[in-house]
Amino acid sequence: MSTPQEPRKKRGPIAAWLLSLDAWLDSSLYELRYRGGEFWEAATIFFRRFKVTGWRRWLIEALSEGFTLGAVASVAMLALALPAFDETSKDWRAQGDFAVTFLDRYGNEIGQRGIIQRDSVPVDQMPDHVIKAVLSTEDRRFFDHYGIDLFGLVRALTENMRANSVVQGGSSITQQLAKNLFLTNERTLERKVKEAFLSLWLEANLSKKEILQLYLDRSYMGGGTFGIEAAADFYFGKSVKDLTLAEAAMLAGLFKAPTKYAPHINLPAARARANVVLNNMVDSGFMSEGQVLQARLHPANVVDRGERKSPDYFLDWAFDEVKKIAPKGTHSLVAHTTFDANIQDAAEESVEFHLRQYGKEYRVTEGAVVVIETNGAVRAIVGGRDYGASQFNRATRALRQTGSSFKPYVYATAMEHGFTPDSVVSSGPISWGSWSPKNYSGSFGGKITLLNAFVRSINTVPVRLAKDSLSIPPIKKMAEDMGVESPLESHKTMVLGTSGMTVMDQATGYSVFAQNGYVGTRHGVTQLVTHTGEVVYDWAKDAPSPRRVLSEQALRSMNSMLTQVPVIGTARRAALPNIVSGGKTGTTQSYRDAWYVGFTGNYTAAVWLGNDDFRPTNEMTGGSLPAMIWQRMMVYAHQNIDLKPIPGIDQPFVDKTVAAKAEEAQKKQAAEEEARIAAERPPVLSSRTTQTLRALSNTFEAAPALTPPASSEKLSAL
């Protein structure tokens, strides 16, 4: 310890430098705090001049909150719209140069698809009254807004509230074009947000003239026609350039509801709608009452085309199939299809009948159906109730959860792994990680056979099979091998049908059970022929050969279980009189989707019911309306035809007389097939000629070898 008498030690240069730095930091922080306080006081005094009180303060607060919420909402809307902009990176302008005429299975023309460039008439060449009729009805302020007509939206809301119904639409022409080009008809907030942003994008990248041209060329106009030029030719037998005011008003009225106001189906309704268009032209100031008077007094007449109904959902799907199989460079074609108008009518009638009668009770609005014959021919497609209201094909494009109708793929995998319908498993509670599935009844049981579990649609049994014996990959592979093209999730919940699948995929997968375990036969086009008669595609020759995906033992086991579901299971309403059938019901969580997929020896059909906006139904199950729709449709489809047996079951026919007829029909069909194959074989030699040639060949082989000829000298000596 140092004493006061001892001298203090001198600090080194480093210590002195550190002390200086510390002193500088202290003084700087003090100065910064002092200056900051002065600035804050000055800023407070300054902003006090703008302080408001009373009602002004509440106004400022409301505006501030409004700006904040608006910014947050804009960011959220932009995040929702970003996926839609991916569509704009594609070649959305191109419609392809395909021009295809479609014939049904009997050779009757059922429609056309593909737009030839000459069919598009430039807007500048259309009569003035055609443009005015369209704008006055669809978008009066088309040339004044930037994609979204706010004033028009307010006007439409006002008129709808006054009429207590939807009498006017608020969507601009640009919004409708955005929906037609990039989106579907789903009535969801997400779709409306995407539509708004895409409308702004179209306005930024196209001129008003280009937008109007695309709208007039791409809109569905009823009767299987797309575009105003095709509609003018179909309804009036003339070009859009030659339309009268009355005809233009009738066509302009089709944009809202082309199926409802199609003049070849309901001429009075079309004329009434045309009169509304004339009123719009007067109200908007485009024409005077005197100018439209003659059109009112002399409404348009249409070309008589009978009651022809275009199977538009089938044509859309078949058109996509043609694009896949058509040879390169051959795009003007006649397509012979598998379409059957009678089965199509039966399917549409059954869907509409049951939805009209029970739709409100079950709170369900939409349905879809696919019918496939046992030879793989797609006979009918119902993609929705009204093609004019929505061109979105729910049968081929909508991915909906399948519920218990997915279980046959799980059980088929189990049968391939050695299980049988008599195998016993536990139906008690099971947990797979954090997932503990429940049964529909809410109760559990003990030991149970797979047949009983399948017929009663018990959930815990397929989950136990997947968890303890199969695993997810083999189940997914089985579904894909059976023709399912929809992307399946590799999640454990998929065994209960949580993956989205299309109605077409369900019909394709189940058709394997009716086709003796084979897949690869589904088709909608049998031949493609050029207009000169050259066959460029023949399904019988050019399609890949079908392949077996289910062994005979697995097929027998599955069909023995599937055929019990309409008898003692969940699909008793689908049972056909005197016809053996098999199938499976499906109901998803919250009753959003209801399915019945079934088959006979002749046809496989998949039925789906639900709502486009995914609203839950009123506890509708697959064994209710879907099974009823399937039953009504299939009863008609099996009238006056030779019944075929379901393969792999002991008693494929209820009636012995029917069984005898079926056996006779099978022999006849086998003979016809043999004759067809023989006719396609190249010409061959007769048996007698073949024997003669073989004898000559043997003689030549037994003959002695020839000696070489003598030289010229030896020959001359001789």
XYZ file of C-alpha atoms in Angstrom:
718
model
C 0.000 0.000 0.000
C 1.419 3.401 -1.032
C 1.841 6.220 1.448
C 1.136 9.914 0.880
C 4.829 10.542 0.745
C 5.352 8.170 -2.193
C 5.222 9.727 -5.680
C 2.336 8.625 -8.039
C 3.227 6.520 -11.058
C 2.939 8.083 -14.478
C 0.225 6.684 -16.763
C 1.357 5.101 -19.981
C 0.360 6.438 -23.430
C -2.298 3.740 -23.932
C -4.002 4.493 -20.633
C -3.999 8.197 -21.455
C -5.523 7.497 -24.856
C -8.284 5.353 -23.338
C -9.115 8.056 -20.815
C -9.346 10.597 -23.616
C -11.623 8.329 -25.623
C -13.873 7.771 -22.597
C -14.115 11.473 -21.950
C -14.990 12.097 -25.629
C -17.720 9.454 -25.605
C -19.238 10.864 -22.408
C -19.273 14.396 -23.724
C -20.592 13.318 -27.147
C -23.444 11.287 -25.662
C -24.340 14.164 -23.364
C -24.272 16.600 -26.265
C -26.396 14.249 -28.426
C -28.949 13.871 -25.653
C -29.050 17.593 -25.078
C -29.424 18.402 -28.779
C -32.034 15.645 -29.166
C -34.055 17.104 -26.320
C -33.894 20.549 -27.882
C -35.018 19.134 -31.260
C -37.883 17.172 -29.727
C -39.055 20.245 -27.793
C -38.890 22.374 -30.933
C -40.727 19.710 -32.978
C -43.391 19.391 -30.274
C -43.922 23.122 -30.208
C -44.103 23.158 -34.029
C -46.612 20.300 -34.345
C -48.826 21.752 -31.613
C -49.846 24.312 -34.192
C -51.521 21.468 -36.158
C -53.238 19.873 -33.206
C -56.957 19.555 -33.800
C -59.727 18.966 -31.333
C -63.373 18.145 -31.455
C -64.865 16.683 -34.614
C -61.718 17.470 -36.633
C -59.661 15.166 -34.439
C -62.059 12.263 -35.022
C -61.950 12.912 -38.773
C -58.140 12.844 -38.815
C -58.085 9.667 -36.730
C -60.548 7.979 -39.083
C -58.534 8.982 -42.153
C -55.317 7.774 -40.534
C -56.812 4.402 -39.658
C -58.326 4.197 -43.114
C -54.978 4.760 -44.786
C -53.358 2.148 -42.552
C -56.023 -0.472 -43.206
C -56.002 0.385 -46.905
C -52.260 -0.195 -47.102
C -52.561 -3.526 -45.305
C -55.460 -4.586 -47.529
C -53.545 -3.599 -50.664
C -50.582 -5.729 -49.645
C -52.887 -8.671 -48.855
C -54.733 -8.321 -52.162
C -51.470 -8.133 -54.063
C -50.269 -11.317 -52.364
C -53.484 -13.049 -53.455
C -53.167 -11.766 -57.009
C -49.521 -12.690 -57.614
C -50.310 -16.318 -58.628
C -52.712 -15.029 -61.282
C -49.960 -13.039 -62.985
C -48.146 -16.287 -63.753
C -50.803 -16.879 -66.414
C -49.806 -13.694 -68.209
C -46.344 -15.100 -68.892
C -47.872 -17.753 -71.152
C -48.940 -17.279 -74.745
C -52.474 -16.344 -73.741
C -53.230 -14.616 -77.039
C -52.771 -17.776 -79.092
C -55.828 -19.926 -79.610
C -54.012 -22.447 -81.764
C -54.718 -23.101 -85.387
C -56.788 -26.241 -84.783
C -60.158 -26.395 -86.504
C -61.927 -29.621 -85.545
C -65.381 -30.906 -86.426
C -66.643 -33.516 -83.970
C -68.904 -36.478 -84.740
C -70.605 -38.730 -82.210
C -70.251 -42.512 -82.099
C -72.876 -42.841 -84.856
C -71.348 -40.277 -87.210
C -73.640 -37.332 -86.437
C -72.037 -33.896 -86.129
C -72.144 -32.615 -82.552
C -70.082 -29.439 -82.738
C -66.875 -27.710 -83.643
C -63.925 -26.304 -81.776
C -61.068 -24.069 -82.818
C -61.144 -20.552 -84.175
C -59.863 -19.870 -87.664
C -58.338 -16.413 -88.074
C -60.664 -15.498 -90.942
C -63.600 -15.926 -88.572
C -62.495 -12.882 -86.567
C -63.937 -9.637 -87.939
C -62.019 -6.490 -86.904
C -63.958 -4.090 -84.690
C -63.520 -1.325 -87.271
C -65.483 -3.383 -89.808
C -68.428 -4.112 -87.505
C -71.555 -1.950 -87.823
C -71.804 0.932 -85.392
C -75.057 -0.379 -83.905
C -73.389 -3.712 -83.028
C -70.742 -1.985 -80.904
C -73.307 0.316 -79.308
C -75.585 -2.610 -78.442
C -72.732 -4.429 -76.687
C -71.375 -1.395 -74.824
C -74.782 -0.122 -73.686
C -75.535 -3.492 -72.089
C -72.156 -4.735 -70.903
C -70.077 -1.624 -70.135
C -71.359 1.876 -70.929
C -68.242 3.590 -69.618
C -65.818 1.234 -71.306
C -63.765 4.042 -72.866
C -63.755 6.118 -69.661
C -62.525 3.732 -66.953
C -59.225 1.930 -66.444
C -60.394 -1.656 -66.153
C -62.688 -1.299 -63.127
C -65.781 0.895 -63.444
C -66.491 2.153 -59.943
C -69.399 4.328 -61.064
C -70.898 1.426 -62.969
C -70.497 -0.788 -59.921
C -72.355 1.708 -57.721
C -75.076 2.073 -60.357
C -75.500 -1.712 -60.590
C -75.717 -2.074 -56.814
C -78.333 0.683 -56.679
C -80.458 -0.881 -59.401
C -80.199 -4.327 -57.843
C -81.260 -2.991 -54.447
C -84.153 -1.127 -56.025
C -85.328 -4.243 -57.890
C -84.546 -6.536 -54.937
C -82.778 -8.891 -57.374
C -79.750 -9.027 -59.643
C -80.775 -7.043 -62.721
C -77.408 -5.476 -63.569
C -73.832 -6.671 -63.335
C -70.993 -4.525 -62.084
C -68.145 -6.188 -63.969
C -66.572 -4.221 -66.801
C -65.762 -5.715 -70.188
C -62.102 -5.801 -69.155
C -62.953 -7.764 -66.013
C -65.044 -10.244 -67.978
C -62.205 -10.678 -70.483
C -59.730 -11.270 -67.649
C -62.013 -14.002 -66.300
C -62.409 -15.608 -69.743
C -58.678 -15.564 -70.496
C -57.109 -16.450 -67.166
C -59.612 -17.495 -64.495
C -62.557 -19.757 -63.754
C -66.135 -18.988 -62.714
C -65.578 -19.767 -59.036
C -67.506 -17.312 -56.868
C -64.763 -16.611 -54.342
C -63.105 -13.482 -52.993
C -59.719 -14.716 -54.226
C -61.004 -14.955 -57.806
C -62.478 -11.425 -57.668
C -59.175 -10.031 -56.378
C -57.258 -11.745 -59.179
C -59.811 -10.503 -61.690
C -59.357 -6.900 -60.540
C -55.568 -6.984 -60.789
C -55.602 -8.766 -64.154
C -58.047 -6.159 -65.458
C -55.574 -3.430 -64.585
C -52.827 -5.464 -66.240
C -54.851 -5.833 -69.441
C -55.566 -2.105 -69.535
C -51.860 -1.365 -69.099
C -50.764 -3.745 -71.870
C -53.571 -3.532 -74.438
C -55.472 -0.749 -76.105
C -59.216 -0.376 -75.649
C -59.712 -1.555 -79.206
C -57.687 -4.732 -78.580
C -59.586 -5.471 -75.371
C -62.941 -5.074 -77.101
C -61.769 -7.226 -80.017
C -60.672 -10.054 -77.731
C -63.917 -9.848 -75.763
C -66.061 -10.108 -78.889
C -63.956 -12.993 -80.271
C -63.577 -15.098 -77.104
C -66.973 -14.885 -75.358
C -69.289 -17.880 -75.347
C -72.489 -17.066 -77.256
C -74.544 -20.245 -76.837
C -75.172 -23.054 -79.275
C -71.565 -24.176 -79.014
C -70.322 -20.934 -80.602
C -67.512 -18.695 -79.411
C -67.253 -15.134 -80.666
C -69.812 -12.786 -82.173
C -68.934 -13.688 -85.777
C -69.582 -17.403 -85.195
C -72.802 -16.551 -83.334
C -74.026 -14.336 -86.190
C -73.474 -17.178 -88.638
C -75.084 -19.790 -86.372
C -78.211 -17.826 -85.436
C -78.799 -15.680 -88.525
C -76.758 -17.300 -91.301
C -74.805 -14.121 -92.014
C -71.641 -12.250 -91.063
C -71.594 -9.806 -88.172
C -70.960 -7.085 -90.766
C -74.481 -7.635 -92.152
C -76.451 -7.670 -88.880
C -79.495 -5.481 -88.472
C -80.154 -3.509 -85.294
C -82.690 -6.096 -84.094
C -80.204 -8.928 -84.671
C -77.384 -7.005 -83.012
C -79.571 -6.407 -79.951
C -80.389 -10.116 -79.733
C -76.697 -11.082 -79.882
C -75.721 -8.422 -77.344
C -78.241 -9.930 -74.965
C -76.450 -13.279 -75.042
C -73.318 -12.127 -73.185
C -75.130 -12.191 -69.828
C -76.660 -15.680 -70.083
C -76.079 -17.374 -73.447
C -77.840 -20.596 -72.516
C -80.886 -18.891 -71.037
C -81.370 -16.462 -73.926
C -80.172 -18.617 -76.839
C -82.755 -17.830 -79.579
C -82.672 -21.290 -81.151
C -83.832 -22.732 -77.812
C -86.058 -19.975 -76.381
C -86.915 -17.341 -78.991
C -89.449 -15.426 -76.827
C -86.890 -15.032 -74.039
C -84.260 -13.946 -76.570
C -86.599 -11.292 -78.014
C -87.493 -10.013 -74.554
C -83.799 -9.747 -73.730
C -83.170 -7.940 -77.043
C -85.822 -5.393 -76.054
C -83.927 -4.787 -72.807
C -80.790 -4.138 -74.879
C -82.710 -1.581 -76.975
C -83.823 0.126 -73.763
C -80.194 0.254 -72.647
C -79.161 1.864 -75.918
C -81.764 4.606 -75.405
C -80.977 5.080 -71.692
C -77.261 5.377 -72.371
C -77.840 7.987 -75.073
C -76.344 5.874 -77.863
C -79.597 5.967 -79.852
C -82.967 7.662 -79.698
C -86.306 5.975 -79.252
C -87.157 6.720 -82.862
C -84.009 4.959 -84.084
C -84.815 1.720 -82.223
C -88.565 1.725 -82.936
C -88.312 -0.442 -86.062
C -86.206 -2.990 -84.191
C -88.895 -3.178 -81.497
C -91.699 -3.599 -84.025
C -89.814 -6.162 -86.119
C -87.743 -8.390 -83.817
C -85.119 -10.682 -85.266
C -85.836 -14.156 -86.619
C -83.260 -16.912 -86.391
C -82.253 -19.809 -88.612
C -84.238 -22.904 -87.693
C -81.727 -25.365 -86.253
C -84.202 -27.432 -84.278
C -83.557 -28.335 -80.676
C -79.915 -29.248 -81.220
C -78.056 -29.117 -77.942
C -74.306 -28.905 -78.035
C -72.419 -31.171 -75.570
C -69.978 -28.386 -74.800
C -68.267 -29.909 -71.766
C -67.517 -33.077 -73.733
C -66.335 -31.053 -76.729
C -63.941 -28.999 -74.614
C -62.377 -32.153 -73.191
C -62.268 -33.910 -76.571
C -60.652 -30.833 -78.134
C -57.832 -31.048 -75.598
C -57.475 -34.753 -76.386
C -57.231 -33.988 -80.116
C -54.413 -31.515 -79.464
C -52.482 -34.261 -77.653
C -52.827 -36.992 -80.285
C -52.995 -35.086 -83.578
C -49.882 -35.387 -85.763
C -47.782 -32.268 -86.123
C -48.803 -30.026 -88.964
C -52.298 -31.546 -89.336
C -54.773 -29.258 -87.604
C -57.885 -29.131 -89.792
C -59.578 -32.390 -88.834
C -62.759 -34.370 -88.384
C -62.813 -36.228 -85.072
C -64.882 -39.378 -84.621
C -65.654 -39.504 -80.914
C -67.142 -41.950 -78.423
C -69.929 -39.541 -77.452
C -73.419 -40.990 -76.950
C -76.146 -38.324 -76.984
C -78.714 -40.573 -75.284
C -76.488 -41.325 -72.298
C -75.474 -37.662 -72.147
C -79.129 -36.601 -71.997
C -79.830 -39.191 -69.310
C -76.906 -37.948 -67.198
C -77.868 -34.288 -67.552
C -81.526 -35.021 -66.826
C -80.692 -37.019 -63.711
C -78.421 -34.305 -62.302
C -80.891 -31.513 -63.012
C -83.896 -33.506 -61.757
C -82.359 -34.256 -58.379
C -80.793 -30.823 -57.866
C -84.081 -29.109 -58.667
C -85.966 -31.379 -56.299
C -83.476 -31.687 -53.445
C -80.840 -28.993 -54.056
C -82.287 -26.434 -51.633
C -82.861 -29.065 -48.973
C -79.244 -30.222 -49.096
C -77.840 -26.738 -49.941
C -76.015 -28.020 -53.009
C -75.831 -26.198 -56.341
C -73.466 -28.057 -58.684
C -72.748 -31.527 -59.962
C -70.539 -33.403 -62.400
C -70.719 -36.826 -64.049
C -68.494 -38.983 -66.275
C -69.730 -42.207 -67.907
C -67.235 -44.696 -69.408
C -68.166 -47.891 -71.211
C -66.323 -51.060 -70.284
C -64.220 -50.824 -73.459
C -62.850 -47.483 -72.230
C -65.006 -45.239 -74.435
C -66.092 -42.037 -72.683
C -69.809 -41.797 -73.462
C -70.888 -38.695 -71.531
C -69.479 -35.778 -69.531
C -71.526 -33.407 -67.389
C -69.197 -30.631 -66.301
C -71.852 -28.516 -64.598
C -75.500 -27.544 -64.698
C -75.216 -24.651 -67.168
C -72.370 -24.250 -69.649
C -73.588 -20.761 -70.525
C -73.229 -19.624 -66.923
C -69.867 -21.328 -66.380
C -67.563 -22.949 -68.895
C -65.414 -24.400 -66.095
C -65.460 -28.177 -66.522
C -65.965 -29.626 -63.054
C -65.691 -33.163 -64.413
C -62.185 -32.836 -65.844
C -60.599 -29.830 -64.126
C -61.975 -29.489 -60.597
C -59.897 -31.185 -57.896
C -62.241 -32.174 -55.078
C -61.551 -34.323 -52.038
C -62.840 -37.858 -52.530
C -63.520 -38.988 -48.981
C -64.260 -42.698 -48.610
C -64.499 -43.178 -52.365
C -60.678 -43.317 -52.264
C -60.727 -46.446 -50.074
C -60.910 -48.951 -52.985
C -57.366 -47.924 -53.939
C -56.214 -48.692 -50.385
C -58.012 -52.044 -50.275
C -56.781 -52.964 -53.767
C -53.219 -52.410 -52.544
C -53.947 -54.607 -49.543
C -55.321 -57.384 -51.774
C -52.126 -57.266 -53.845
C -50.153 -57.688 -50.607
C -51.854 -60.922 -49.602
C -54.976 -59.765 -47.768
C -58.409 -61.197 -48.573
C -61.962 -60.023 -47.834
C -62.014 -62.502 -44.949
C -58.853 -61.120 -43.332
C -59.549 -59.927 -39.796
C -58.245 -56.613 -38.466
C -59.063 -54.349 -35.545
C -61.551 -51.515 -36.043
C -60.662 -49.915 -32.729
C -59.131 -46.459 -32.169
C -55.820 -45.754 -33.837
C -53.366 -42.866 -33.725
C -50.772 -42.124 -36.385
C -48.546 -39.494 -34.882
C -50.841 -36.655 -33.853
C -53.642 -37.859 -36.157
C -56.468 -39.891 -34.621
C -59.158 -40.542 -37.271
C -62.754 -41.123 -36.249
C -65.481 -43.230 -37.804
C -68.573 -41.653 -39.319
C -70.749 -43.035 -36.515
C -68.336 -41.786 -33.872
C -68.023 -45.261 -32.317
C -65.384 -47.973 -32.532
C -65.528 -51.752 -32.649
C -63.334 -54.774 -32.207
C -62.121 -57.381 -34.650
C -63.737 -57.182 -38.062
C -63.290 -58.642 -41.553
C -62.119 -56.412 -44.375
C -65.369 -57.102 -46.225
C -67.442 -55.837 -43.312
C -65.178 -52.840 -42.807
C -65.350 -51.920 -46.485
C -69.130 -52.259 -46.786
C -69.696 -50.198 -43.623
C -67.011 -47.672 -44.693
C -65.151 -47.794 -41.381
C -62.296 -45.265 -41.378
C -59.913 -46.778 -38.861
C -59.407 -50.006 -40.822
C -57.792 -48.549 -44.006
C -55.711 -46.286 -41.770
C -54.502 -49.325 -39.818
C -53.713 -51.151 -43.071
C -51.677 -48.220 -44.346
C -49.869 -47.651 -41.054
C -49.053 -51.225 -40.062
C -48.876 -53.183 -43.330
C -48.719 -51.098 -46.506
C -47.310 -47.569 -46.047
C -48.301 -44.613 -48.232
C -46.058 -45.011 -51.353
C -47.592 -48.327 -52.547
C -51.103 -46.894 -52.154
C -50.231 -43.799 -54.119
C -48.587 -45.908 -56.814
C -51.646 -48.159 -57.047
C -53.962 -45.189 -57.597
C -51.651 -43.764 -60.255
C -51.314 -47.149 -61.954
C -55.103 -47.381 -62.109
C -55.250 -44.215 -64.195
C -55.437 -41.384 -61.660
C -53.662 -38.384 -63.189
C -54.485 -35.852 -60.460
C -51.538 -34.972 -58.184
C -51.869 -37.050 -55.016
C -50.435 -35.946 -51.696
C -48.035 -38.369 -50.003
C -49.591 -37.669 -46.629
C -50.989 -40.264 -44.285
C -54.459 -38.673 -44.433
C -54.680 -39.491 -48.149
C -56.009 -42.959 -47.271
C -59.279 -41.272 -46.272
C -59.505 -39.225 -49.454
C -58.021 -35.839 -48.542
C -56.244 -35.491 -51.899
C -58.109 -33.695 -54.650
C -59.130 -35.746 -57.683
C -61.205 -35.106 -60.780
C -64.428 -36.911 -61.618
C -62.740 -38.193 -64.792
C -59.940 -39.755 -62.735
C -62.423 -41.459 -60.418
C -64.335 -42.956 -63.334
C -61.063 -44.065 -64.924
C -59.774 -45.705 -61.749
C -62.977 -47.593 -61.003
C -63.268 -48.764 -64.607
C -60.294 -51.054 -63.888
C -62.623 -53.182 -61.735
C -65.045 -53.533 -64.650
C -62.283 -54.200 -67.192
C -60.826 -57.292 -65.545
C -57.954 -55.418 -63.913
C -56.684 -53.634 -67.023
C -55.987 -49.928 -67.459
C -55.151 -47.786 -70.461
C -58.347 -48.069 -72.458
C -59.972 -44.692 -71.684
C -60.444 -42.615 -74.802
C -62.783 -40.049 -76.281
C -61.545 -39.960 -79.887
C -61.607 -43.081 -82.046
C -60.323 -41.577 -85.307
C -58.931 -38.349 -86.699
C -59.560 -37.824 -90.386
C -58.492 -34.988 -92.671
C -61.029 -33.333 -94.959
C -59.537 -35.320 -97.837
C -60.403 -38.595 -96.080
C -56.926 -39.531 -94.834
C -56.948 -41.248 -91.438
C -54.136 -39.687 -89.408
C -55.011 -41.331 -86.075
C -56.830 -44.543 -85.227
C -57.226 -45.411 -81.559
C -57.514 -49.149 -82.270
C -54.090 -49.139 -83.929
C -52.191 -46.150 -82.570
C -53.108 -46.189 -78.880
C -50.801 -48.026 -76.444
C -51.914 -51.509 -75.471
C -53.777 -51.819 -72.161
C -51.829 -53.261 -69.248
C -52.865 -55.254 -66.207
C -52.562 -53.459 -62.863
C -54.643 -55.800 -60.697
C -53.972 -59.505 -60.453
C -56.877 -61.877 -60.969
C -56.947 -62.734 -57.270
C -56.976 -59.068 -56.201
C -59.662 -58.293 -58.784
C -61.907 -61.095 -57.525
C -61.470 -59.940 -53.936
C -62.205 -56.288 -54.746
C -65.264 -56.961 -56.893
C -66.695 -59.333 -54.300
C -66.586 -56.429 -51.823
C -67.599 -53.616 -54.179
C -70.729 -55.455 -55.303
C -71.916 -55.717 -51.696
C -71.963 -51.950 -51.113
C -75.250 -51.359 -53.034
C -76.780 -54.426 -51.385
C -75.964 -54.169 -47.671
C -73.678 -51.139 -47.519
C -73.831 -47.366 -47.746
C -75.099 -47.202 -51.350
C -78.429 -48.997 -51.229
C -80.065 -46.122 -53.125
C -77.774 -46.938 -56.069
C -78.970 -50.539 -56.425
C -80.162 -51.349 -59.954
C -83.192 -53.583 -60.548
C -82.104 -57.065 -61.695
C -78.569 -55.832 -62.493
C -75.494 -56.523 -60.390
C -73.420 -53.409 -59.738
C -70.538 -52.364 -57.540
C -69.337 -49.052 -56.194
C -68.341 -46.902 -53.258
C -69.708 -43.764 -51.634
C -67.605 -40.839 -50.466
C -68.286 -37.907 -48.133
C -65.676 -35.338 -47.138
C -65.238 -33.308 -43.967
C -67.902 -30.695 -43.283
C -69.965 -32.328 -46.060
C -68.327 -30.194 -48.759
C -68.160 -33.015 -51.319
C -70.327 -36.066 -51.906
C -69.454 -38.886 -54.316
C -70.748 -42.108 -55.690
C -68.588 -44.035 -58.140
C -70.009 -47.303 -59.410
C -69.870 -49.774 -62.255
C -71.633 -52.659 -63.938
C -70.321 -55.037 -66.566
C -71.285 -52.419 -69.173
C -70.550 -48.966 -67.738
C -68.586 -47.129 -65.070
C -69.903 -43.769 -63.860
C -68.636 -41.242 -61.311
C -70.962 -38.660 -59.741
C -69.868 -35.645 -57.671
C -72.013 -33.011 -55.966
C -70.943 -29.883 -54.120
C -70.625 -26.097 -54.349
C -68.145 -24.066 -56.372
C -67.265 -21.878 -53.375
C -66.658 -24.960 -51.166
C -69.583 -24.122 -48.894
C -70.665 -27.131 -46.815
C -73.851 -28.881 -47.832
C -76.636 -29.771 -45.428
C -75.132 -33.098 -44.306
C -75.354 -34.622 -47.777
C -73.589 -37.980 -48.035
C -72.491 -39.976 -51.047
C -75.234 -42.504 -50.356
C -77.975 -39.898 -50.811
C -78.216 -37.629 -53.888
C -75.088 -38.898 -55.714
C -76.270 -42.501 -55.431
C -79.756 -41.503 -56.562
C -78.391 -39.628 -59.575
C -76.220 -42.611 -60.490
C -79.122 -45.036 -60.177
C -81.562 -43.025 -62.315
C -78.965 -42.480 -65.027
C -77.739 -46.081 -65.133
C -81.236 -47.558 -65.288
C -81.727 -45.682 -68.540
C -78.267 -46.569 -69.881
C -78.919 -50.305 -69.439
C -82.201 -50.391 -71.298
C -82.332 -52.592 -74.396
C -78.670 -53.635 -74.301
C -76.909 -56.948 -73.763
C -75.792 -57.089 -70.150
C -72.171 -57.987 -69.516
C -70.904 -59.684 -66.350
C -68.743 -58.047 -63.737
C -65.503 -60.065 -63.806
C -64.375 -62.063 -60.829
C -67.651 -62.607 -58.962
C -69.566 -65.863 -58.547
C -73.009 -64.692 -59.638
C -72.625 -61.811 -62.092
C -76.302 -62.013 -63.128
C -79.478 -62.009 -61.098
C -81.630 -63.722 -63.723
C -80.611 -67.031 -65.365
C -82.269 -65.956 -68.619
C -80.176 -62.817 -68.643
C -77.076 -64.925 -67.940
C -77.799 -67.154 -70.950
C -78.312 -64.139 -73.192
C -75.106 -62.573 -71.913
C -73.136 -65.742 -72.617
C -74.537 -65.850 -76.137
C -73.717 -62.169 -76.631
C -70.163 -62.761 -75.415
C -69.667 -65.563 -77.922
C -71.069 -63.386 -80.693
C -68.811 -60.517 -79.694
C -65.782 -62.832 -79.609
C -66.629 -64.095 -83.102
C -67.023 -60.533 -84.393
C -63.688 -59.572 -82.852
C -62.009 -62.573 -84.453
C -63.523 -61.638 -87.810
C -62.328 -58.066 -87.417
C -58.781 -59.191 -86.589
C -58.817 -61.599 -89.514
C -59.948 -58.818 -91.831
C -57.047 -56.639 -90.680
C -54.437 -59.398 -91.273
C -52.354 -59.116 -94.430
C -53.158 -61.643 -97.240
C -51.458 -65.031 -96.726
C -50.811 -68.111 -98.922
C -53.248 -71.001 -98.910
C -52.278 -74.192 -97.083
C -51.868 -76.134 -100.373
C -49.511 -73.539 -101.806
C -47.564 -73.502 -98.567
C -47.153 -77.302 -98.680
C -45.940 -77.182 -102.319
C -43.359 -74.531 -101.525
C -42.125 -76.506 -98.535
C -41.763 -79.630 -100.716
C -39.743 -77.682 -103.266
C -37.566 -76.317 -100.510
C -36.877 -79.839 -99.193
C -36.054 -81.071 -102.730
C -33.547 -78.286 -103.215
C -31.934 -79.045 -99.886
C -31.581 -82.797 -100.732
C -30.219 -82.248 -104.262
C -26.439 -82.871 -104.829
C -24.187 -79.884 -105.210
C -23.441 -78.714 -108.761
C -19.881 -79.236 -110.092
C -18.053 -76.215 -111.485
C -18.103 -75.916 -115.330
C -15.081 -77.157 -117.414
C -12.493 -74.617 -118.666
C -12.773 -73.242 -122.210
C -9.680 -75.179 -123.380
C -11.104 -78.523 -122.295
C -14.370 -77.685 -123.924
C -12.650 -76.846 -127.224
C -10.680 -80.120 -127.076
C -13.865 -82.056 -126.753
